[in-house]
Coordinates of C-alpha atoms in Angstrom, one line a residue:
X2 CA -19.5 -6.3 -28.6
X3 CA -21.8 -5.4 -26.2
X4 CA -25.2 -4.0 -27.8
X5 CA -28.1 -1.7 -26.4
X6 CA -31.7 -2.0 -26.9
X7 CA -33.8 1.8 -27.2
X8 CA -34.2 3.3 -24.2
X9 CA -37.9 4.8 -23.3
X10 CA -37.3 8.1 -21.7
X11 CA -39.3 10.1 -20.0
X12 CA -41.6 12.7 -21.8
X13 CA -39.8 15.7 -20.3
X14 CA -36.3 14.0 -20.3
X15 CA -34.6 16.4 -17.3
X16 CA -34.1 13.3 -15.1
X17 CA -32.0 11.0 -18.0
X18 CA -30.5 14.4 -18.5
X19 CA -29.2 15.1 -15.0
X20 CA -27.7 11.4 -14.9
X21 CA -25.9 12.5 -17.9
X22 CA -24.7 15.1 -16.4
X23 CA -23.7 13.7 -13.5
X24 CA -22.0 11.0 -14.8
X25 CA -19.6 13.5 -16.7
X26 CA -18.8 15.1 -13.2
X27 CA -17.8 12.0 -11.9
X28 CA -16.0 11.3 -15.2
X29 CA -14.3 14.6 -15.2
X30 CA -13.5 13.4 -11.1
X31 CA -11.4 10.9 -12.2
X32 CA -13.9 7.3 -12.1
X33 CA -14.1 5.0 -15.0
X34 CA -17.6 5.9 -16.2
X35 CA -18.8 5.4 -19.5
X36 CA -21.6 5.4 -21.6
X37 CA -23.0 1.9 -20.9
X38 CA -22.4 2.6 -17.3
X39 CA -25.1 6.1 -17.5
X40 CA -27.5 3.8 -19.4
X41 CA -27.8 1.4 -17.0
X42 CA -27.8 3.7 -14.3
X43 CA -31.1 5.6 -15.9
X44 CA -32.7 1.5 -16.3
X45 CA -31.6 1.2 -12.9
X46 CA -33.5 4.5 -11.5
X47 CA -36.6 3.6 -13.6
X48 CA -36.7 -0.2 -12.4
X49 CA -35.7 0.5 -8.5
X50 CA -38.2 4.0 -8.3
X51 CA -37.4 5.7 -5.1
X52 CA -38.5 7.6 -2.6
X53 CA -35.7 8.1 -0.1
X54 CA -32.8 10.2 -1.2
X55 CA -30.5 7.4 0.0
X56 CA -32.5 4.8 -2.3
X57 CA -31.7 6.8 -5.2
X58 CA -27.8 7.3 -3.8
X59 CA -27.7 3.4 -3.2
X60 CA -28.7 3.2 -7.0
X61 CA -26.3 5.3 -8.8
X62 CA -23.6 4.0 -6.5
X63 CA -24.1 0.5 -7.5
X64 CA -23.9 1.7 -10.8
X65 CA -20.8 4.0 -11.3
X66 CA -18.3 2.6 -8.6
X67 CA -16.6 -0.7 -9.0
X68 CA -13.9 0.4 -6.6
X69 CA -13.4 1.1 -3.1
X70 CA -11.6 4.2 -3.5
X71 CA -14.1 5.5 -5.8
X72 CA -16.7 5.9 -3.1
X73 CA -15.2 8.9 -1.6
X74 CA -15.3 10.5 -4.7
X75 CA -18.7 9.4 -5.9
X76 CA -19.7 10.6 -2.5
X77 CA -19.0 14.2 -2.2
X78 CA -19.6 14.6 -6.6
X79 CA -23.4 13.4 -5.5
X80 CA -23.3 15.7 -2.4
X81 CA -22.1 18.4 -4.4
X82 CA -24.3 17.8 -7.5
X83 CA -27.7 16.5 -6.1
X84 CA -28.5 17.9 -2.8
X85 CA -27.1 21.2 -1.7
X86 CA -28.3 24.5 -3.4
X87 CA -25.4 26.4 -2.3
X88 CA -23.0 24.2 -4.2
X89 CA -21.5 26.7 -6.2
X90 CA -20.9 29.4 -3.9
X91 CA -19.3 26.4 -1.4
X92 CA -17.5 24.9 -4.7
X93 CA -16.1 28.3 -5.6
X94 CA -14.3 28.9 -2.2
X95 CA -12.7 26.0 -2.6
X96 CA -11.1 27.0 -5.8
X97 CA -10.6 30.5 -5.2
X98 CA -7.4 31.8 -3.5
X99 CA -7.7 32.8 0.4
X100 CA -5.9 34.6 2.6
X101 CA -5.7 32.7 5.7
X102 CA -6.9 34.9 8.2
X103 CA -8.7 37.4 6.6
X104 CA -11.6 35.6 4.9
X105 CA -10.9 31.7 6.3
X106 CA -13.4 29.1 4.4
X107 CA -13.8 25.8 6.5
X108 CA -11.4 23.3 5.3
X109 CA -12.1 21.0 2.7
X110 CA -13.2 17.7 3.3
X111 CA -11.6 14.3 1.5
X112 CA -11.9 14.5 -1.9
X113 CA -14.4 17.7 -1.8
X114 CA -12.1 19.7 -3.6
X115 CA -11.6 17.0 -6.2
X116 CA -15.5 16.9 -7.3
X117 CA -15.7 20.5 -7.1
X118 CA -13.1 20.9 -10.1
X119 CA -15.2 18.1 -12.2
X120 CA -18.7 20.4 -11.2
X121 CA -16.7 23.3 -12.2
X122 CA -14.5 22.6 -15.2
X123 CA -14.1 25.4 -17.2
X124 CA -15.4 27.6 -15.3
X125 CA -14.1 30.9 -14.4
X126 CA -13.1 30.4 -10.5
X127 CA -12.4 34.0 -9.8
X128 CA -14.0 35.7 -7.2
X129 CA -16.5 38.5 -8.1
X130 CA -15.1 42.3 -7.8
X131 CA -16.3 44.5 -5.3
X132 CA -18.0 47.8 -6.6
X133 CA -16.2 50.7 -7.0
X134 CA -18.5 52.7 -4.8
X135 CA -17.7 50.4 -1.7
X136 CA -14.2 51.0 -1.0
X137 CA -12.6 48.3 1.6
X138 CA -9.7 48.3 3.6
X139 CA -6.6 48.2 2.1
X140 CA -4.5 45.3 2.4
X141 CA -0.9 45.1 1.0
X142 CA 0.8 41.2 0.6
X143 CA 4.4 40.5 1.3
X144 CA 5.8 38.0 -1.9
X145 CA 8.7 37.8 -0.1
X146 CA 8.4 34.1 0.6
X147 CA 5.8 33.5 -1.7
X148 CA 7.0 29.6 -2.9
X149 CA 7.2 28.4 -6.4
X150 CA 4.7 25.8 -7.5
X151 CA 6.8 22.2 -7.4
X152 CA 7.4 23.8 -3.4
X153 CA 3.5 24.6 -2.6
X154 CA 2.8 21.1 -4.3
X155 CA 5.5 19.2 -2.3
X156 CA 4.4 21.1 0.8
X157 CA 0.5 20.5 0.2
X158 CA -1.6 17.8 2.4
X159 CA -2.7 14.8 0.0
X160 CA -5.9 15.1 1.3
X161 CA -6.3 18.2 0.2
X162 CA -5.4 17.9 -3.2
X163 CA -7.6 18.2 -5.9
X164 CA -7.2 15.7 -9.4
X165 CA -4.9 17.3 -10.8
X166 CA -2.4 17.6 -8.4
X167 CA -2.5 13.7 -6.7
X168 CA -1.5 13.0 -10.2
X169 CA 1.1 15.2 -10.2
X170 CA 2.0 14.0 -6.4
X171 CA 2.2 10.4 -8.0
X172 CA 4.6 11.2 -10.5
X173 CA 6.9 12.8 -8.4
X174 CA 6.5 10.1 -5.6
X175 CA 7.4 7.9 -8.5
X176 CA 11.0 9.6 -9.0
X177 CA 11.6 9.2 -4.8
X178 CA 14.3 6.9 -3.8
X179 CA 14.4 5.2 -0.5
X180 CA 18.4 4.7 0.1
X181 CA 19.5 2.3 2.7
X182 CA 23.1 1.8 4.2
X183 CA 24.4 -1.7 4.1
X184 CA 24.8 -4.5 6.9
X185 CA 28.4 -5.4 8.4
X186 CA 28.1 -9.6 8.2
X187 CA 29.7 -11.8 10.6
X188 CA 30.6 -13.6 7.3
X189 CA 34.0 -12.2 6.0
X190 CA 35.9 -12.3 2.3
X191 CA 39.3 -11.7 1.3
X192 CA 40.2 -8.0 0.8
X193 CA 43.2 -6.1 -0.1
X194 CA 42.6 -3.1 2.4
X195 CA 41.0 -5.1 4.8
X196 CA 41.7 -4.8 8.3
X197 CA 41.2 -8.6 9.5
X198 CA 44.7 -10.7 9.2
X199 CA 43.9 -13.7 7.2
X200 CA 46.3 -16.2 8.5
X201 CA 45.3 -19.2 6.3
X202 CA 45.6 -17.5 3.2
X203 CA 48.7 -15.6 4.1
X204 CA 50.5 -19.5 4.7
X205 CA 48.6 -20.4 1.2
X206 CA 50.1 -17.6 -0.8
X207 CA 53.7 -18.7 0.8
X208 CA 53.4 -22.1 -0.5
X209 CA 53.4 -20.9 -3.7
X210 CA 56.2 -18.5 -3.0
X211 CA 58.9 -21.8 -1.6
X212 CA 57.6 -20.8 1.8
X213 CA 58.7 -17.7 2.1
X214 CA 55.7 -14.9 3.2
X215 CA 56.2 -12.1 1.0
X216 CA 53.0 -9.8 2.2
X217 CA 50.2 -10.4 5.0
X218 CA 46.9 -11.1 3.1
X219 CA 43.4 -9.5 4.9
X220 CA 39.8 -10.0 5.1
X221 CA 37.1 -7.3 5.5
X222 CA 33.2 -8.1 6.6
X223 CA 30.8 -8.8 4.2
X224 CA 28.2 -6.5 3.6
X225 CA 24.3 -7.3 3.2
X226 CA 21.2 -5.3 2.3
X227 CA 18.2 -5.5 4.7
X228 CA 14.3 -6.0 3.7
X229 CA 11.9 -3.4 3.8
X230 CA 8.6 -4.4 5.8
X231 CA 6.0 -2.2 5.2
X232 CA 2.5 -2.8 7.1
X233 CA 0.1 0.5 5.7
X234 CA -3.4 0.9 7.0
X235 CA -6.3 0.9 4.7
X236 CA -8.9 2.0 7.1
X237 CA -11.5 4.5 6.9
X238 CA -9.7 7.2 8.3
X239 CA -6.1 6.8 6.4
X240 CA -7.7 6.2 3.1
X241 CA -6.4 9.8 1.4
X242 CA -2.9 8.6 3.1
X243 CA -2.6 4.9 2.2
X244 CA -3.0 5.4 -1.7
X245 CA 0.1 7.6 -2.3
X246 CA 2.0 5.7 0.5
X247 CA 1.5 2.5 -1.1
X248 CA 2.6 4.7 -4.3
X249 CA 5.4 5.4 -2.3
X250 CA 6.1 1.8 -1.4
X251 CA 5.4 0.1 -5.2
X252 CA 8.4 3.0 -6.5
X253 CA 10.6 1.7 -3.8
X254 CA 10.0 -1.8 -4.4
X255 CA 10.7 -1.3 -8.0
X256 CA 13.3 1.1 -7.7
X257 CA 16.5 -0.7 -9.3
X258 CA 20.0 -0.4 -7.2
X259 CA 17.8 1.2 -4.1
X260 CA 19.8 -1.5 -2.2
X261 CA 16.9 -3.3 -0.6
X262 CA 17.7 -6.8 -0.3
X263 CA 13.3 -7.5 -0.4
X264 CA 10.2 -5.8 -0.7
X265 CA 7.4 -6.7 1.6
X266 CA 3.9 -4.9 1.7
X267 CA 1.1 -5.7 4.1
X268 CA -2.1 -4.3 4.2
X269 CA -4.2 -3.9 7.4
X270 CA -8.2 -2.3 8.3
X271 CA -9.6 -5.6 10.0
X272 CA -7.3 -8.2 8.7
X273 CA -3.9 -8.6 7.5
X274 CA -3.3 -9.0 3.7
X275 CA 0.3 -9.6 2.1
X276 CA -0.1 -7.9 -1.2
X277 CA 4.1 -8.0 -1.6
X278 CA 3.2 -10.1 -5.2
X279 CA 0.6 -7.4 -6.4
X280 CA 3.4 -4.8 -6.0
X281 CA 6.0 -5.7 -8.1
X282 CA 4.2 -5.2 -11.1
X283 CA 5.7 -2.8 -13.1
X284 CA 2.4 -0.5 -13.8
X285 CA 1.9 1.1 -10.4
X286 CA -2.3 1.4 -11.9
X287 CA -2.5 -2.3 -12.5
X288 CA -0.4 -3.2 -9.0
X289 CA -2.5 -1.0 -6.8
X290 CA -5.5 -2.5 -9.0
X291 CA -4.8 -6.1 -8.0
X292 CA -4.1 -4.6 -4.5
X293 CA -7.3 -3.5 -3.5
X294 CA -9.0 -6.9 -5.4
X295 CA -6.9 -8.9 -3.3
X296 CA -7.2 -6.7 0.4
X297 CA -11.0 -6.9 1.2
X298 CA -11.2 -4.2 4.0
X299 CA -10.5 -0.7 2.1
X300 CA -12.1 1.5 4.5
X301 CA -13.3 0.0 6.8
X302 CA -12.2 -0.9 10.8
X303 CA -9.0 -1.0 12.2
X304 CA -7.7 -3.7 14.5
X305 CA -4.2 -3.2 14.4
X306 CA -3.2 -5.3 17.8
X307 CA -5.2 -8.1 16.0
X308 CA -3.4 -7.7 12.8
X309 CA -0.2 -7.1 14.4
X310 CA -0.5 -10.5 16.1
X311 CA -1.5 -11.7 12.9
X312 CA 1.9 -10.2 11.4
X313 CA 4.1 -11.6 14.2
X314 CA 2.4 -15.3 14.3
X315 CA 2.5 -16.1 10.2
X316 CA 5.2 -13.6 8.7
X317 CA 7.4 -12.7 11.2
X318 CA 9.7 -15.3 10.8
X319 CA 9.6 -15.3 6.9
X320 CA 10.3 -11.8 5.9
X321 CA 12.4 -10.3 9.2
X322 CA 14.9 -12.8 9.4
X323 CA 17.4 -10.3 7.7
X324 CA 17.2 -7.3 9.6
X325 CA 14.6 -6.1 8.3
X326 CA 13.5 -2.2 8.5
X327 CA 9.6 -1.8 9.6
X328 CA 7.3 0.7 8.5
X329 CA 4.3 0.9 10.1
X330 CA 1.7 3.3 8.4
X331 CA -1.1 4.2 10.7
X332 CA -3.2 7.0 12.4
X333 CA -2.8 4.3 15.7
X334 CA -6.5 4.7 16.3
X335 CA -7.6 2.0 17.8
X336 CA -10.4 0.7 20.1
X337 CA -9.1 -2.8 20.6
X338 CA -7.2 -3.8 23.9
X339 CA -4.0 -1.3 24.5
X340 CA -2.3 -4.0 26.2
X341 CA -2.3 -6.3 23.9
X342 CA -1.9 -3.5 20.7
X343 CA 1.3 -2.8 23.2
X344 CA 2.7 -6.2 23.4
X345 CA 2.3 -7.0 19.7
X346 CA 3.9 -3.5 19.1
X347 CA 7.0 -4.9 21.4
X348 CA 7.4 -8.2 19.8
X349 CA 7.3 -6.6 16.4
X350 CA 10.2 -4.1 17.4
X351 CA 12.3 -6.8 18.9
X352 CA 12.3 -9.0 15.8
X353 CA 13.2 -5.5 13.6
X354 CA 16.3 -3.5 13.0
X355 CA 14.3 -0.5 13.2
X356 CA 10.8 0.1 13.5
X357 CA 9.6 3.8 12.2
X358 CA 6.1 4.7 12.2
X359 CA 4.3 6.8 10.0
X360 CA 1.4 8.7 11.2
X361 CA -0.3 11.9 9.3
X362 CA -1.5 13.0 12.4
X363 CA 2.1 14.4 13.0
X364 CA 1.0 16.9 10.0
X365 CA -0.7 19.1 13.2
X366 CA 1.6 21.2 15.5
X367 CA -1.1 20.5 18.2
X368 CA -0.7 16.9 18.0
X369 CA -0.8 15.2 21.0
X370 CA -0.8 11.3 22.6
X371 CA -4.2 11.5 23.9
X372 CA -5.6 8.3 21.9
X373 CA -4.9 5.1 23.8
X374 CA -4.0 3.3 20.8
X375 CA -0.9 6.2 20.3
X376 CA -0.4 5.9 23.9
X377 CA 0.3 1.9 23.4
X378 CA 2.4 2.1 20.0
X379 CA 5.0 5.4 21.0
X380 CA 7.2 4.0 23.4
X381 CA 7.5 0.7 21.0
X382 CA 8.7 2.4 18.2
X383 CA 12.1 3.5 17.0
X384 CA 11.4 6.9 15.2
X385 CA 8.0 8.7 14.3
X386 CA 7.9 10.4 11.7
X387 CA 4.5 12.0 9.1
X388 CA 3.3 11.1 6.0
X389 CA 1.2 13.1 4.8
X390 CA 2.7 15.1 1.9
X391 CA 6.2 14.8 -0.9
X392 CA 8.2 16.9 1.5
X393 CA 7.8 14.5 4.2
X394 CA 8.4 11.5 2.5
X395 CA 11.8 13.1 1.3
X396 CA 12.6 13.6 4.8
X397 CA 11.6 10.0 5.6
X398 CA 14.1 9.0 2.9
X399 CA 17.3 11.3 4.4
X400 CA 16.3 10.1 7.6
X401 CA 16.7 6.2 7.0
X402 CA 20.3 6.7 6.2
X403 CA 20.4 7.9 9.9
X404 CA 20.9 5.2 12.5
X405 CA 20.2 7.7 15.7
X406 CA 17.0 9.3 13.9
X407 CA 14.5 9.4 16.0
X408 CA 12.0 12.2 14.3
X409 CA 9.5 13.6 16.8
X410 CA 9.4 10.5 19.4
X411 CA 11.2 11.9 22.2
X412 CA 9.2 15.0 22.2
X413 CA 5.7 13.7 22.5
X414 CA 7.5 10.4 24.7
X415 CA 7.6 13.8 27.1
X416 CA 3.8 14.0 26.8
X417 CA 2.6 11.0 28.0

């Protein structure tokens, strides 16, 4: 057991206080902090001293996150908590229900909303009433299509969800299936309403009749299940996205009678990483927890021509060689070469059944193919589809029973 030594504190004590304090933000935020953790992070601020803000950022930091995706959070908790003096007021908007269009607040950044409820916990979020003495202008509501909370939640960007409801998002990605119809075989088997005459075993069944045929026997195709090849970026900018999408992936790799014949999960930011093993763990915590020990470019780059080639070169050959179904998971943005990103993109597509690409950038009505990385991967892909909330991934699910989906491809194809 792990033993302590007194602590000298400071005379006045407000410092080791505020530590405290924050630590139980970022607890309430959702990181593994306990109380070793806030003693060695006040020893830590008394041994380093600082005199730069970011010194004494780079101190806690070291202290309180042990995981990439943590940073995000510890990130806009210290923002909140240490530097601005409008917090509350900011923190408060973010809780409080809007009207869009009558008193618009900025939208929330990653994970803002998230360290807002841990500075806030119990707190009352309601906006302060107006005096009586200052009448305003009226405004009546329609409820008419006011939606119910499992719709709002299924209808709600990830990256815009606050603690509570990404782990309510995870539970109900967790009850998702991903169906998949079955492959006709060249390979064929006897069957008794099969429509393939099966000569040989009609002349079998005769010998043992004297030689007389008394019915035609038949043979139908076999049927086979195809892999699932799933490639999800892991870069800075699809961080929010490529949690609950790898969520996604571990329930449908686990899924029993989903019909997939194998599960295969890549990882990509600057280099490709097979964490297929890491996913079939059965706790989706302790799979995603070996996951991001094993991938060692959370949120980081992206060279997704380079780890495409990668892809094509050492796995193609092992994991596609059924037919597989590709899903690649990516914003496409992409500084490296478009002509190569293009030609890796093709050969990918040519050794698939179907390649569908999942972008969150779909999420926006305004989206357009402007970035050359989008321009390269479009016309290489079979259907593109969003990402970026439950609703869409249960539309991703209806559509991969569809063989002629194509989701919004042609549309922006018409764009370039």
């Amino acid at each position: 057991m792990v033993t302590y030594a007194d602590l000298p504190m400071p005379e006045d004590g407000k410092l080791a206080d505020n530590i405290t304090h924050f630590a139980r933000a970022l607890r309430a935020a959702g990181l593994p902090v306990g109380p070793g953790r806030v003693v060695d992070a006040i020893r830590a601020v008394e041994a380093a001293g600082f005199s730069e803000k970011r010194d004494f950022y780079a101190v806690l930091e070291a202290c309180f996150v042990s995981r990439p995706e943590h940073r995000v959070v510890f990130g806009q908790v210290f923002r909140l908590y240490w530097r601005d003096p409008q917090f509350l007021e900011h923190m408060m908007s973010l809780l409080s229900p809007m009207v869009r269009g009558v008193n618009q607040s900025p939208e929330a950044q990653a994970a803002e909303r998230r360290a807002a409820e841990a500075l806030l916990e119990g707190a009352d979020a309601r906006r302060p009433e107006e005096p009586e003495d200052q009448p305003g202008e009226e405004v009546e509501f329609d409820a008419t299509l006011t939606f119910s909370a499992d719709e709002r939640l299924k209808q709600m960007d990830f990256e815009q969800m606050s603690a509570a409801e990404l782990a309510e998002a995870k539970r109900a990605i967790a009850l998702l299936d991903l169906p998949v119809r079955p492959i006709a075989s060249r390979r064929t088997e006897p069957a008794m309403r099969g429509r393939i005459p099966d000569w040989r075993g009609t002349m079998r069944s005769a010998m043992r009749s004297g030689g007389e045929i008394e019915r035609l026997a038949y043979r139908a195709r076999r049927q086979r299940w195809p892999n699932l090849v799933a490639l999800c970026d892991i870069s800075g900018s699809m961080s929010s996205y490529s949690r609950m999408l790898l969520h996604f992936l571990h329930a449908a790799a686990n899924a029993k009678g989903a019909g997939w014949s194998q599960v295969h999960t890549f990882t990509f930011g600057t280099r490709l990483t097979n964490i297929t093993r890491h996913m079939r763990a059965r706790d989706v915590d302790a799979a995603l927890r070996a996951a991001g020990r094993e991938a060692e470019d959370w949120e980081g780059g992206t060279r997704i021509g380079a780890c495409l080639h990668s892809f094509n070169r050492d796995w193609s050959r092992r994991v596609m060689g059924s037919g597989a179904v590709v899903l690649l998971i990516t914003d496409g943005l992409d500084r490296d070469d478009p002509a190569a990103l293009g030609r890796e993109a093709e050969r990918l597509r040519l050794s698939a059944r179907k390649l569908v690409w999942i972008n969150p950038l779909l999420r926006w009505d305004g989206f357009q193919p402007r970035a050359q990385g989008v321009r390269a991967l479009l016309p290489q892909v079979d259907a593109f589809r969003a990402g970026h909330s439950i609703r869409s991934l249960e539309e991703l699910s209806v559509a991969l029973t569809r063989a002629d989906d194509r989701g919004d491809r042609e549309r922006l194809l018409a764009l370039l």
